[in-house]
Structure formats: C-alpha cells, structure tokens
C-alpha cells in the first residue's frame, strides 16, 4: 500500500474536522449575527433561504470547473479564500440590502466546499483501502467540537464577532489545504436521460414527495432554532450545547444502522423517523426554557440519524449505479435546496406572524404529512420497480464514473 496515500488520510480528517466549524457558524450563529443587527424574523428567513437557492447553481458551476481543469485542490483554495474575503466584508456591513448581496456571494463560495471535500475523501479512502466513513466521521466530531467551542468563544466576544471567527476557521482550513495532495475530479455528471427514467418510477416519485414534505419541516427548524433559543434567553454557549447534543447523538445511530439497519425494511424506518421529527418539533413548540430545547435536541439521533442512513439506502436500492449521480442530485434538491428556499422564505413570515408555538406546529404538520405518505406507500405498494439498464453504447461512459 502506498505510504503517500496513507499519509493523506490524516490531512483529510483534519480538513473535514475544520470545515464543519464553518458549517456550525452558518447554521447556528449567522442568524444570531443578523438578529444582533436588528433584522426581523422575515429578513432572517430570507437570508437563510438564499443559501439553498445559490447552492443549486454554485455546486454545479464549481463541479464543472473542477472537472474541466482536473483539479480539486486549486478550486478548494479559491473557495476558501472567497469565504474569507466575503466574511471580512460581512463583518463591516450593517445594511440589509448590502448583506443580501454579500451573503449571496459568500454562499457561492461556501456550499461547494462540502461535495468537493467528499470527493477528495472518497478518492483517498479508495486508494488507501479504507472506508469513507473513517474520514467523514471526523466532520461530525468537528461539528460537535466547534458547536461548543464557538458557543463559549462568542459568549465571551459577542455575536458581533461572528465573522471574525469564521475568518479564523476558514483560514485554518485554507492552511491545511495547502499541504494536501491535488486530485483530478472524476465527478459523475448528471445524466439528463436518466432523469426521465428515474421520474417514471412511481415509488421513487412518492419517496421524493415525502422527503420534500419532511424537509420543509426540518429546514424550518434549522433556520429558527437558534433564534428560538435566543428568544428564550439562551446564551451563545448554551446554543453550543444544543448543537453538541444533536451532532454527537447521530454518531452511534449511524454506526448501528450501518451494521444492523439492513435487517429492517426502509419504509418502517422512515415512518419511525418522521414520527420522531414530528415529536421533536412538538416538544420544541411546548418548551418553556432553553434547557428544555437542548434536551429535545437529543432526538436528533432518532429523527435525522435514522432518516438519513435509511433514505440513502432506499435511494441506492431504487436507483441503479449508472444513474446514481442523477438520483443523488434530485435527492439533494428535494432535501436541501428547494425545501430550504421555501421554508426560509415563508418560514420567516410564519414565525413573525404566528409566533414560535404555531410556527413549530406547522412543522409538525409537514412531518406528519411525510409520515402518512411513507405509511400509505408501505401499505399499498406493489412489486419493487427497476430502471432499465443503461444502453451498451453508454457503458464506456459509465466506467469513467466513480463507484
């Protein structure tokens, strides 16, 4: 086994650990930064919604650039440098219209870091004969660490220093990138003919519809959880504890389901996960204190942990290898991009107009709708469908795609 391949693994683990610090900031502390500037809930929701909208275009463009120039490292350096520059501009911006423009550019650099990082990790793990999870799990550990560390740091510095913390963490990631080996980018391209073949599957369409409904509820919570905690008097360090509770709780569930999950059919697990999401959001709506919400966050393991592993498993069953990139792209649009755009835009207005309790009851409704969808499909579905295999003429192209 090549020693250079082995030596690359620790660097990628450190990189995954670090970049999830910026994910903590964007998901949990940027909304507090906006609230500190005096923005309304509707304005905060709009700023959140810009991210998923931009990610659709940004991920595509930077993946094409990475593939065209056959480099991931150089693209990653550009992305991280762009994050740092935009964070510096955000730190001195106070006008809502200016921040809309700057955060849009920030998201353009921020979101593509993660899929490209996964590509680096998958390729390096394959060369070193290791499992991808041995690298990726350091992202979850990093998220848990930074959730707590950033919370205490900002409780000392104040939320106005959020962007300077972002610059520091992105700077560390940039430094680690300088010492990583470059790789060409064998990114699987979306097969446009595959979209039609996939969308002809009734079971897969049903699955995407349920995922989208559940995702609206999840993204509503993601956008306004820290705002809710702040309204209940939580300090930045308490918000860090809430993120720590959720991120650490998912690790054992990931490991357990990777070992034993195949013994249980997908739809019963998805029904269970949807019910856990609904229960989680119901408890947040009824919570009287920030401590109550932190305790509720431990349900992240039984909701997101079960859902994510099971949904990826179901997707790989329904979509054959030759259309895997297409299927994953459609799943990402349903789970992150389209749902985040909708929940951020209308969620902010709902929170402002109806208050926390009704806002979270709306989320409960979407989660229960997904639960009913999964349950009804479980009761009425027929034989498992399959997609016709890829034509022989395209077989040579398929061999160039990563497995």
mmCIF file of C-alpha atoms in Angstrom:
data_model
loop_
_atom_site.group_PDB
_atom_site.id
_atom_site.type_symbol
_atom_site.label_atom_id
_atom_site.label_comp_id
_atom_site.label_asym_id
_atom_site.label_seq_id
_atom_site.Cartn_x
_atom_site.Cartn_y
_atom_site.Cartn_z
ATOM 1 C CA UNK A 1 0.000 0.000 0.000
ATOM 2 C CA UNK A 2 1.404 3.387 -0.932
ATOM 3 C CA UNK A 3 2.629 5.361 2.114
ATOM 4 C CA UNK A 4 1.720 8.667 0.458
ATOM 5 C CA UNK A 5 -1.913 7.510 0.265
ATOM 6 C CA UNK A 6 -1.837 6.627 3.963
ATOM 7 C CA UNK A 7 -0.306 9.984 4.915
ATOM 8 C CA UNK A 8 -3.080 11.840 3.086
ATOM 9 C CA UNK A 9 -5.794 10.360 5.327
ATOM 10 C CA UNK A 10 -4.865 12.384 8.482
ATOM 11 C CA UNK A 11 -4.828 15.617 6.452
ATOM 12 C CA UNK A 12 -8.289 14.925 5.080
ATOM 13 C CA UNK A 13 -9.571 14.047 8.549
ATOM 14 C CA UNK A 14 -8.212 17.354 9.851
ATOM 15 C CA UNK A 15 -9.754 19.177 6.889
ATOM 16 C CA UNK A 16 -13.185 17.579 7.439
ATOM 17 C CA UNK A 17 -12.951 18.365 11.147
ATOM 18 C CA UNK A 18 -12.222 22.031 10.402
ATOM 19 C CA UNK A 19 -14.648 22.853 7.608
ATOM 20 C CA UNK A 20 -17.596 21.719 9.712
ATOM 21 C CA UNK A 21 -16.729 24.590 12.042
ATOM 22 C CA UNK A 22 -17.856 26.984 9.312
ATOM 23 C CA UNK A 23 -20.997 24.853 8.904
ATOM 24 C CA UNK A 24 -21.774 25.385 12.606
ATOM 25 C CA UNK A 25 -21.374 29.131 12.181
ATOM 26 C CA UNK A 26 -23.600 29.385 9.093
ATOM 27 C CA UNK A 27 -26.332 27.148 10.519
ATOM 28 C CA UNK A 28 -26.393 28.357 14.125
ATOM 29 C CA UNK A 29 -24.608 31.659 14.634
ATOM 30 C CA UNK A 30 -25.204 33.627 11.446
ATOM 31 C CA UNK A 31 -28.912 34.004 12.398
ATOM 32 C CA UNK A 32 -27.832 35.436 15.761
ATOM 33 C CA UNK A 33 -25.487 37.814 13.959
ATOM 34 C CA UNK A 34 -28.415 39.008 11.831
ATOM 35 C CA UNK A 35 -30.642 39.338 14.916
ATOM 36 C CA UNK A 36 -27.931 41.422 16.581
ATOM 37 C CA UNK A 37 -28.115 43.824 13.625
ATOM 38 C CA UNK A 38 -31.824 44.273 14.324
ATOM 39 C CA UNK A 39 -33.198 42.289 11.380
ATOM 40 C CA UNK A 40 -36.751 40.943 11.599
ATOM 41 C CA UNK A 41 -37.642 37.232 11.505
ATOM 42 C CA UNK A 42 -38.787 37.615 7.893
ATOM 43 C CA UNK A 43 -35.468 39.180 6.918
ATOM 44 C CA UNK A 44 -33.526 36.416 8.703
ATOM 45 C CA UNK A 45 -35.635 33.803 6.902
ATOM 46 C CA UNK A 46 -34.893 35.419 3.549
ATOM 47 C CA UNK A 47 -31.151 35.459 4.248
ATOM 48 C CA UNK A 48 -31.346 31.762 5.179
ATOM 49 C CA UNK A 49 -33.297 30.941 2.011
ATOM 50 C CA UNK A 50 -30.634 32.499 -0.213
ATOM 51 C CA UNK A 51 -28.193 29.710 0.676
ATOM 52 C CA UNK A 52 -30.163 26.752 -0.721
ATOM 53 C CA UNK A 53 -31.067 28.772 -3.813
ATOM 54 C CA UNK A 54 -27.434 29.681 -4.530
ATOM 55 C CA UNK A 55 -26.207 26.152 -3.734
ATOM 56 C CA UNK A 56 -28.040 24.708 -6.749
ATOM 57 C CA UNK A 57 -26.065 26.917 -9.150
ATOM 58 C CA UNK A 58 -22.802 27.063 -7.174
ATOM 59 C CA UNK A 59 -22.395 23.301 -6.745
ATOM 60 C CA UNK A 60 -22.950 22.758 -10.460
ATOM 61 C CA UNK A 61 -20.608 25.520 -11.665
ATOM 62 C CA UNK A 62 -17.710 24.700 -9.333
ATOM 63 C CA UNK A 63 -18.029 20.963 -10.070
ATOM 64 C CA UNK A 64 -17.853 21.716 -13.794
ATOM 65 C CA UNK A 65 -14.806 23.948 -13.212
ATOM 66 C CA UNK A 66 -13.133 21.271 -11.108
ATOM 67 C CA UNK A 67 -13.781 18.667 -13.779
ATOM 68 C CA UNK A 68 -12.697 20.919 -16.661
ATOM 69 C CA UNK A 69 -9.369 21.898 -15.088
ATOM 70 C CA UNK A 70 -8.834 18.452 -13.496
ATOM 71 C CA UNK A 71 -8.092 19.824 -10.040
ATOM 72 C CA UNK A 72 -9.858 19.882 -6.702
ATOM 73 C CA UNK A 73 -7.147 21.439 -4.521
ATOM 74 C CA UNK A 74 -6.894 24.664 -6.544
ATOM 75 C CA UNK A 75 -10.686 25.019 -6.649
ATOM 76 C CA UNK A 76 -10.822 24.446 -2.876
ATOM 77 C CA UNK A 77 -8.223 27.173 -2.304
ATOM 78 C CA UNK A 78 -10.307 29.620 -4.366
ATOM 79 C CA UNK A 79 -13.476 28.698 -2.453
ATOM 80 C CA UNK A 80 -11.905 29.115 0.983
ATOM 81 C CA UNK A 81 -10.231 32.392 0.005
ATOM 82 C CA UNK A 82 -13.596 33.645 -1.261
ATOM 83 C CA UNK A 83 -15.221 32.686 2.074
ATOM 84 C CA UNK A 84 -12.567 34.632 3.980
ATOM 85 C CA UNK A 85 -12.913 37.770 1.853
ATOM 86 C CA UNK A 86 -16.725 37.760 1.997
ATOM 87 C CA UNK A 87 -16.658 37.161 5.775
ATOM 88 C CA UNK A 88 -14.425 40.228 6.153
ATOM 89 C CA UNK A 89 -16.896 42.302 4.115
ATOM 90 C CA UNK A 90 -19.836 40.961 6.160
ATOM 91 C CA UNK A 91 -18.082 41.956 9.392
ATOM 92 C CA UNK A 92 -18.317 45.638 8.459
ATOM 93 C CA UNK A 93 -21.760 45.517 6.788
ATOM 94 C CA UNK A 94 -24.910 46.640 8.581
ATOM 95 C CA UNK A 95 -27.391 47.435 5.792
ATOM 96 C CA UNK A 96 -29.829 44.636 4.943
ATOM 97 C CA UNK A 97 -29.576 45.233 1.183
ATOM 98 C CA UNK A 98 -25.765 45.140 1.311
ATOM 99 C CA UNK A 99 -25.777 41.945 3.396
ATOM 100 C CA UNK A 100 -28.180 40.276 0.925
ATOM 101 C CA UNK A 101 -25.632 40.892 -1.837
ATOM 102 C CA UNK A 102 -22.563 39.893 0.193
ATOM 103 C CA UNK A 103 -24.087 36.760 1.758
ATOM 104 C CA UNK A 104 -25.187 35.626 -1.724
ATOM 105 C CA UNK A 105 -21.552 35.771 -2.875
ATOM 106 C CA UNK A 106 -20.435 34.106 0.386
ATOM 107 C CA UNK A 107 -22.813 31.182 -0.212
ATOM 108 C CA UNK A 108 -21.456 30.862 -3.759
ATOM 109 C CA UNK A 109 -18.068 30.000 -2.225
ATOM 110 C CA UNK A 110 -19.316 28.200 0.895
ATOM 111 C CA UNK A 111 -21.615 25.400 -0.306
ATOM 112 C CA UNK A 112 -19.382 23.709 -2.936
ATOM 113 C CA UNK A 113 -16.654 23.054 -0.332
ATOM 114 C CA UNK A 114 -18.578 20.092 1.098
ATOM 115 C CA UNK A 115 -19.302 17.971 -2.015
ATOM 116 C CA UNK A 116 -15.751 18.557 -3.255
ATOM 117 C CA UNK A 117 -14.428 17.578 0.171
ATOM 118 C CA UNK A 118 -16.451 14.359 -0.021
ATOM 119 C CA UNK A 119 -14.948 13.658 -3.448
ATOM 120 C CA UNK A 120 -11.441 14.111 -2.025
ATOM 121 C CA UNK A 121 -12.226 11.802 0.879
ATOM 122 C CA UNK A 122 -13.866 9.090 -1.257
ATOM 123 C CA UNK A 123 -10.935 9.006 -3.693
ATOM 124 C CA UNK A 124 -8.297 8.989 -0.941
ATOM 125 C CA UNK A 125 -10.115 6.292 1.045
ATOM 126 C CA UNK A 126 -10.364 4.068 -2.036
ATOM 127 C CA UNK A 127 -6.638 4.443 -2.796
ATOM 128 C CA UNK A 128 -5.734 3.658 0.825
ATOM 129 C CA UNK A 129 -8.196 0.728 1.028
ATOM 130 C CA UNK A 130 -10.107 2.402 3.849
ATOM 131 C CA UNK A 131 -13.781 3.157 4.404
ATOM 132 C CA UNK A 132 -15.014 6.630 3.528
ATOM 133 C CA UNK A 133 -16.725 6.789 6.941
ATOM 134 C CA UNK A 134 -13.299 6.733 8.663
ATOM 135 C CA UNK A 135 -12.716 10.197 7.169
ATOM 136 C CA UNK A 136 -16.241 11.600 7.070
ATOM 137 C CA UNK A 137 -16.992 10.854 10.736
ATOM 138 C CA UNK A 138 -14.382 13.479 11.670
ATOM 139 C CA UNK A 139 -16.779 16.030 10.163
ATOM 140 C CA UNK A 140 -19.422 15.050 12.733
ATOM 141 C CA UNK A 141 -16.835 15.169 15.523
ATOM 142 C CA UNK A 142 -15.666 18.564 14.291
ATOM 143 C CA UNK A 143 -19.239 19.865 14.196
ATOM 144 C CA UNK A 144 -19.739 18.769 17.818
ATOM 145 C CA UNK A 145 -16.449 20.321 18.951
ATOM 146 C CA UNK A 146 -16.956 23.639 17.197
ATOM 147 C CA UNK A 147 -20.588 23.873 18.304
ATOM 148 C CA UNK A 148 -19.380 24.000 21.899
ATOM 149 C CA UNK A 149 -16.133 25.896 21.314
ATOM 150 C CA UNK A 150 -17.720 28.638 19.183
ATOM 151 C CA UNK A 151 -20.579 28.986 21.656
ATOM 152 C CA UNK A 152 -18.204 29.732 24.527
ATOM 153 C CA UNK A 153 -15.975 31.914 22.353
ATOM 154 C CA UNK A 154 -18.858 34.096 21.153
ATOM 155 C CA UNK A 155 -20.336 34.296 24.646
ATOM 156 C CA UNK A 156 -17.034 35.982 25.559
ATOM 157 C CA UNK A 157 -16.507 38.018 22.365
ATOM 158 C CA UNK A 158 -20.149 38.738 21.492
ATOM 159 C CA UNK A 159 -22.141 37.739 18.401
ATOM 160 C CA UNK A 160 -20.846 40.831 16.572
ATOM 161 C CA UNK A 161 -17.513 38.974 16.210
ATOM 162 C CA UNK A 162 -19.100 36.020 14.399
ATOM 163 C CA UNK A 163 -17.491 36.861 11.075
ATOM 164 C CA UNK A 164 -14.008 37.112 12.572
ATOM 165 C CA UNK A 165 -14.412 33.605 13.987
ATOM 166 C CA UNK A 166 -15.500 32.491 10.510
ATOM 167 C CA UNK A 167 -12.349 34.021 9.026
ATOM 168 C CA UNK A 168 -10.195 32.208 11.596
ATOM 169 C CA UNK A 169 -11.691 28.753 10.966
ATOM 170 C CA UNK A 170 -11.717 29.162 7.166
ATOM 171 C CA UNK A 171 -8.091 30.320 7.408
ATOM 172 C CA UNK A 172 -7.103 27.110 9.221
ATOM 173 C CA UNK A 173 -8.887 25.057 6.545
ATOM 174 C CA UNK A 174 -7.036 27.031 3.859
ATOM 175 C CA UNK A 175 -3.710 26.279 5.554
ATOM 176 C CA UNK A 176 -4.493 22.540 5.719
ATOM 177 C CA UNK A 177 -5.464 22.572 2.027
ATOM 178 C CA UNK A 178 -2.017 23.890 1.073
ATOM 179 C CA UNK A 179 -0.471 20.643 2.362
ATOM 180 C CA UNK A 180 -2.973 18.271 0.725
ATOM 181 C CA UNK A 181 -2.273 16.372 -2.480
ATOM 182 C CA UNK A 182 -4.165 17.560 -5.512
ATOM 183 C CA UNK A 183 -6.574 15.261 -7.292
ATOM 184 C CA UNK A 184 -8.342 15.392 -10.576
ATOM 185 C CA UNK A 185 -12.099 15.492 -10.194
ATOM 186 C CA UNK A 186 -13.807 12.379 -11.541
ATOM 187 C CA UNK A 187 -17.189 13.840 -10.689
ATOM 188 C CA UNK A 188 -20.112 11.894 -12.082
ATOM 189 C CA UNK A 189 -22.107 14.072 -14.426
ATOM 190 C CA UNK A 190 -25.874 14.223 -14.232
ATOM 191 C CA UNK A 191 -27.360 12.016 -16.916
ATOM 192 C CA UNK A 192 -30.257 14.007 -18.373
ATOM 193 C CA UNK A 193 -31.763 10.902 -19.997
ATOM 194 C CA UNK A 194 -31.562 9.275 -16.571
ATOM 195 C CA UNK A 195 -33.829 11.935 -15.066
ATOM 196 C CA UNK A 196 -36.732 10.792 -17.239
ATOM 197 C CA UNK A 197 -36.051 7.123 -16.485
ATOM 198 C CA UNK A 198 -35.969 7.878 -12.747
ATOM 199 C CA UNK A 199 -39.057 10.080 -12.734
ATOM 200 C CA UNK A 200 -41.104 7.322 -14.398
ATOM 201 C CA UNK A 201 -40.840 5.314 -11.154
ATOM 202 C CA UNK A 202 -43.952 5.836 -9.042
ATOM 203 C CA UNK A 203 -42.261 4.607 -5.868
ATOM 204 C CA UNK A 204 -39.332 6.983 -6.302
ATOM 205 C CA UNK A 205 -41.636 9.939 -7.048
ATOM 206 C CA UNK A 206 -43.598 9.101 -3.896
ATOM 207 C CA UNK A 207 -40.330 8.926 -1.959
ATOM 208 C CA UNK A 208 -39.159 12.336 -3.199
ATOM 209 C CA UNK A 209 -42.551 13.864 -2.382
ATOM 210 C CA UNK A 210 -42.398 12.572 1.211
ATOM 211 C CA UNK A 211 -38.780 13.692 1.548
ATOM 212 C CA UNK A 212 -39.703 17.183 0.351
ATOM 213 C CA UNK A 213 -42.561 17.480 2.860
ATOM 214 C CA UNK A 214 -40.336 16.319 5.717
ATOM 215 C CA UNK A 215 -37.503 18.570 4.562
ATOM 216 C CA UNK A 216 -39.695 21.688 4.775
ATOM 217 C CA UNK A 217 -40.280 20.941 8.464
ATOM 218 C CA UNK A 218 -36.596 20.214 9.091
ATOM 219 C CA UNK A 219 -35.387 23.372 7.326
ATOM 220 C CA UNK A 220 -37.909 25.483 9.252
ATOM 221 C CA UNK A 221 -36.320 24.189 12.445
ATOM 222 C CA UNK A 222 -32.779 24.663 11.122
ATOM 223 C CA UNK A 223 -33.441 28.287 10.212
ATOM 224 C CA UNK A 224 -35.026 29.347 13.509
ATOM 225 C CA UNK A 225 -33.770 27.023 16.249
ATOM 226 C CA UNK A 226 -31.024 29.380 17.421
ATOM 227 C CA UNK A 227 -33.394 32.352 17.164
ATOM 228 C CA UNK A 228 -35.855 30.408 19.334
ATOM 229 C CA UNK A 229 -33.139 29.628 21.874
ATOM 230 C CA UNK A 230 -32.074 33.271 21.898
ATOM 231 C CA UNK A 231 -35.672 34.395 22.467
ATOM 232 C CA UNK A 232 -35.824 32.042 25.468
ATOM 233 C CA UNK A 233 -32.746 33.684 26.951
ATOM 234 C CA UNK A 234 -30.063 31.204 25.896
ATOM 235 C CA UNK A 235 -26.501 32.484 25.742
ATOM 236 C CA UNK A 236 -24.117 31.586 22.909
ATOM 237 C CA UNK A 237 -22.526 28.820 24.994
ATOM 238 C CA UNK A 238 -25.947 27.240 25.675
ATOM 239 C CA UNK A 239 -26.657 27.300 21.946
ATOM 240 C CA UNK A 240 -23.352 25.493 21.503
ATOM 241 C CA UNK A 241 -24.509 22.782 23.920
ATOM 242 C CA UNK A 242 -27.719 22.315 21.903
ATOM 243 C CA UNK A 243 -25.719 21.766 18.705
ATOM 244 C CA UNK A 244 -23.324 19.441 20.548
ATOM 245 C CA UNK A 245 -26.242 17.347 21.816
ATOM 246 C CA UNK A 246 -27.648 16.856 18.315
ATOM 247 C CA UNK A 247 -24.380 16.224 16.459
ATOM 248 C CA UNK A 248 -22.972 13.705 18.940
ATOM 249 C CA UNK A 249 -26.271 11.824 19.201
ATOM 250 C CA UNK A 250 -26.215 10.913 15.494
ATOM 251 C CA UNK A 251 -22.823 9.138 15.564
ATOM 252 C CA UNK A 252 -23.902 5.912 17.374
ATOM 253 C CA UNK A 253 -27.087 5.716 15.276
ATOM 254 C CA UNK A 254 -25.035 5.965 12.063
ATOM 255 C CA UNK A 255 -22.800 3.144 13.256
ATOM 256 C CA UNK A 256 -25.670 0.936 14.476
ATOM 257 C CA UNK A 257 -27.702 1.310 11.289
ATOM 258 C CA UNK A 258 -24.662 0.666 9.118
ATOM 259 C CA UNK A 259 -24.326 -2.726 10.892
ATOM 260 C CA UNK A 260 -27.919 -3.763 11.656
ATOM 261 C CA UNK A 261 -30.091 -1.491 9.510
ATOM 262 C CA UNK A 262 -30.403 -3.981 6.630
ATOM 263 C CA UNK A 263 -32.466 -6.272 8.885
ATOM 264 C CA UNK A 264 -35.344 -3.749 8.882
ATOM 265 C CA UNK A 265 -37.196 -2.603 5.750
ATOM 266 C CA UNK A 266 -36.733 1.022 4.710
ATOM 267 C CA UNK A 267 -40.315 2.299 4.860
ATOM 268 C CA UNK A 268 -40.975 1.305 8.516
ATOM 269 C CA UNK A 269 -37.748 3.088 9.476
ATOM 270 C CA UNK A 270 -38.762 6.193 7.504
ATOM 271 C CA UNK A 271 -42.209 6.157 9.162
ATOM 272 C CA UNK A 272 -40.490 5.975 12.552
ATOM 273 C CA UNK A 273 -38.054 8.797 11.702
ATOM 274 C CA UNK A 274 -40.906 11.060 10.510
ATOM 275 C CA UNK A 275 -42.787 10.449 13.769
ATOM 276 C CA UNK A 276 -39.640 11.307 15.731
ATOM 277 C CA UNK A 277 -39.283 14.550 13.769
ATOM 278 C CA UNK A 278 -42.928 15.425 14.498
ATOM 279 C CA UNK A 279 -42.438 14.611 18.190
ATOM 280 C CA UNK A 280 -39.273 16.685 18.308
ATOM 281 C CA UNK A 281 -40.919 19.760 16.782
ATOM 282 C CA UNK A 282 -43.993 19.362 19.006
ATOM 283 C CA UNK A 283 -41.778 19.376 22.092
ATOM 284 C CA UNK A 284 -39.952 22.490 20.870
ATOM 285 C CA UNK A 285 -43.291 24.263 20.447
ATOM 286 C CA UNK A 286 -44.222 23.359 24.047
ATOM 287 C CA UNK A 287 -40.814 24.103 25.585
ATOM 288 C CA UNK A 288 -40.734 26.688 28.366
ATOM 289 C CA UNK A 289 -36.961 27.130 28.570
ATOM 290 C CA UNK A 290 -33.797 26.866 26.533
ATOM 291 C CA UNK A 291 -32.738 23.854 28.637
ATOM 292 C CA UNK A 292 -35.886 22.001 27.519
ATOM 293 C CA UNK A 293 -34.937 22.533 23.888
ATOM 294 C CA UNK A 294 -31.369 21.331 24.490
ATOM 295 C CA UNK A 295 -32.788 18.090 25.911
ATOM 296 C CA UNK A 296 -35.126 17.761 22.921
ATOM 297 C CA UNK A 297 -32.089 18.011 20.612
ATOM 298 C CA UNK A 298 -31.038 14.501 21.621
ATOM 299 C CA UNK A 299 -33.966 13.260 19.499
ATOM 300 C CA UNK A 300 -31.839 14.289 16.514
ATOM 301 C CA UNK A 301 -30.396 10.756 16.602
ATOM 302 C CA UNK A 302 -33.759 9.018 16.261
ATOM 303 C CA UNK A 303 -35.061 11.510 13.707
ATOM 304 C CA UNK A 304 -32.280 12.689 11.376
ATOM 305 C CA UNK A 305 -29.897 9.824 12.149
ATOM 306 C CA UNK A 306 -32.447 7.141 11.228
ATOM 307 C CA UNK A 307 -33.842 9.126 8.278
ATOM 308 C CA UNK A 308 -30.524 9.968 6.595
ATOM 309 C CA UNK A 309 -28.991 6.479 6.648
ATOM 310 C CA UNK A 310 -32.272 4.828 5.620
ATOM 311 C CA UNK A 311 -33.111 7.283 2.840
ATOM 312 C CA UNK A 312 -29.666 6.864 1.247
ATOM 313 C CA UNK A 313 -30.118 3.086 1.493
ATOM 314 C CA UNK A 314 -33.553 3.304 -0.172
ATOM 315 C CA UNK A 315 -32.224 5.588 -2.883
ATOM 316 C CA UNK A 316 -29.411 3.175 -3.743
ATOM 317 C CA UNK A 317 -31.988 0.364 -3.974
ATOM 318 C CA UNK A 318 -34.333 2.274 -6.281
ATOM 319 C CA UNK A 319 -31.677 3.864 -8.499
ATOM 320 C CA UNK A 320 -29.057 1.672 -10.225
ATOM 321 C CA UNK A 321 -25.383 2.632 -10.290
ATOM 322 C CA UNK A 322 -25.476 4.154 -13.771
ATOM 323 C CA UNK A 323 -27.996 6.778 -12.588
ATOM 324 C CA UNK A 324 -26.655 7.226 -9.051
ATOM 325 C CA UNK A 325 -25.358 10.781 -9.655
ATOM 326 C CA UNK A 326 -28.735 11.785 -11.103
ATOM 327 C CA UNK A 327 -30.647 10.249 -8.205
ATOM 328 C CA UNK A 328 -28.432 11.890 -5.594
ATOM 329 C CA UNK A 329 -28.786 15.253 -7.341
ATOM 330 C CA UNK A 330 -32.586 15.004 -7.249
ATOM 331 C CA UNK A 331 -32.492 13.903 -3.604
ATOM 332 C CA UNK A 332 -30.301 16.907 -2.702
ATOM 333 C CA UNK A 333 -32.686 19.286 -4.451
ATOM 334 C CA UNK A 334 -35.649 17.844 -2.521
ATOM 335 C CA UNK A 335 -33.907 17.584 0.864
ATOM 336 C CA UNK A 336 -31.803 20.754 0.910
ATOM 337 C CA UNK A 337 -32.182 23.216 -1.925
ATOM 338 C CA UNK A 338 -35.877 23.560 -2.827
ATOM 339 C CA UNK A 339 -37.104 22.885 0.722
ATOM 340 C CA UNK A 340 -34.621 25.344 2.229
ATOM 341 C CA UNK A 341 -35.662 28.054 -0.210
ATOM 342 C CA UNK A 342 -39.359 27.548 0.575
ATOM 343 C CA UNK A 343 -39.024 27.159 4.351
ATOM 344 C CA UNK A 344 -36.671 30.111 4.691
ATOM 345 C CA UNK A 345 -38.832 32.462 2.645
ATOM 346 C CA UNK A 346 -42.233 31.572 4.088
ATOM 347 C CA UNK A 347 -40.984 30.258 7.431
ATOM 348 C CA UNK A 348 -39.701 33.663 8.436
ATOM 349 C CA UNK A 349 -43.059 35.270 7.744
ATOM 350 C CA UNK A 350 -44.859 32.460 9.621
ATOM 351 C CA UNK A 351 -42.585 32.843 12.655
ATOM 352 C CA UNK A 352 -43.098 36.601 12.686
ATOM 353 C CA UNK A 353 -46.862 36.457 12.166
ATOM 354 C CA UNK A 354 -47.844 33.443 14.292
ATOM 355 C CA UNK A 355 -45.084 33.088 16.892
ATOM 356 C CA UNK A 356 -42.939 30.129 17.902
ATOM 357 C CA UNK A 357 -45.691 27.747 19.024
ATOM 358 C CA UNK A 358 -47.749 27.897 15.811
ATOM 359 C CA UNK A 359 -44.594 28.019 13.675
ATOM 360 C CA UNK A 360 -43.438 24.692 15.082
ATOM 361 C CA UNK A 361 -46.937 23.214 14.851
ATOM 362 C CA UNK A 362 -46.793 23.935 11.119
ATOM 363 C CA UNK A 363 -43.505 21.997 11.068
ATOM 364 C CA UNK A 364 -45.235 19.159 12.950
ATOM 365 C CA UNK A 365 -47.916 19.121 10.242
ATOM 366 C CA UNK A 366 -45.378 18.742 7.418
ATOM 367 C CA UNK A 367 -43.564 15.959 9.317
ATOM 368 C CA UNK A 368 -46.848 14.096 9.887
ATOM 369 C CA UNK A 369 -47.755 14.534 6.212
ATOM 370 C CA UNK A 370 -44.473 12.823 5.300
ATOM 371 C CA UNK A 371 -45.207 10.083 7.849
ATOM 372 C CA UNK A 372 -48.638 9.464 6.308
ATOM 373 C CA UNK A 373 -47.053 9.381 2.848
ATOM 374 C CA UNK A 374 -44.450 6.791 3.835
ATOM 375 C CA UNK A 375 -47.090 4.739 5.700
ATOM 376 C CA UNK A 376 -49.576 4.738 2.816
ATOM 377 C CA UNK A 377 -46.857 3.687 0.384
ATOM 378 C CA UNK A 378 -45.867 0.874 2.737
ATOM 379 C CA UNK A 379 -49.437 -0.412 2.762
ATOM 380 C CA UNK A 380 -50.258 -0.159 -0.948
ATOM 381 C CA UNK A 381 -47.006 -0.551 -2.859
ATOM 382 C CA UNK A 382 -46.644 -3.382 -5.351
ATOM 383 C CA UNK A 383 -43.522 -5.182 -6.574
ATOM 384 C CA UNK A 384 -40.287 -3.222 -6.340
ATOM 385 C CA UNK A 385 -39.660 -1.376 -9.602
ATOM 386 C CA UNK A 386 -36.413 -1.267 -11.510
ATOM 387 C CA UNK A 387 -34.993 1.085 -14.079
ATOM 388 C CA UNK A 388 -33.957 -0.302 -17.429
ATOM 389 C CA UNK A 389 -30.193 -0.858 -17.577
ATOM 390 C CA UNK A 390 -28.029 1.655 -19.340
ATOM 391 C CA UNK A 391 -27.672 1.013 -23.098
ATOM 392 C CA UNK A 392 -24.465 -0.695 -24.211
ATOM 393 C CA UNK A 393 -23.499 2.409 -26.183
ATOM 394 C CA UNK A 394 -23.156 4.317 -22.926
ATOM 395 C CA UNK A 395 -21.361 1.572 -20.992
ATOM 396 C CA UNK A 396 -17.896 3.012 -21.704
ATOM 397 C CA UNK A 397 -19.003 6.362 -20.317
ATOM 398 C CA UNK A 398 -20.348 4.701 -17.162
ATOM 399 C CA UNK A 399 -16.997 3.068 -16.431
ATOM 400 C CA UNK A 400 -15.440 6.508 -16.071
ATOM 401 C CA UNK A 401 -17.749 7.420 -13.204
ATOM 402 C CA UNK A 402 -16.790 6.838 -9.573
ATOM 403 C CA UNK A 403 -18.421 3.928 -7.819
#
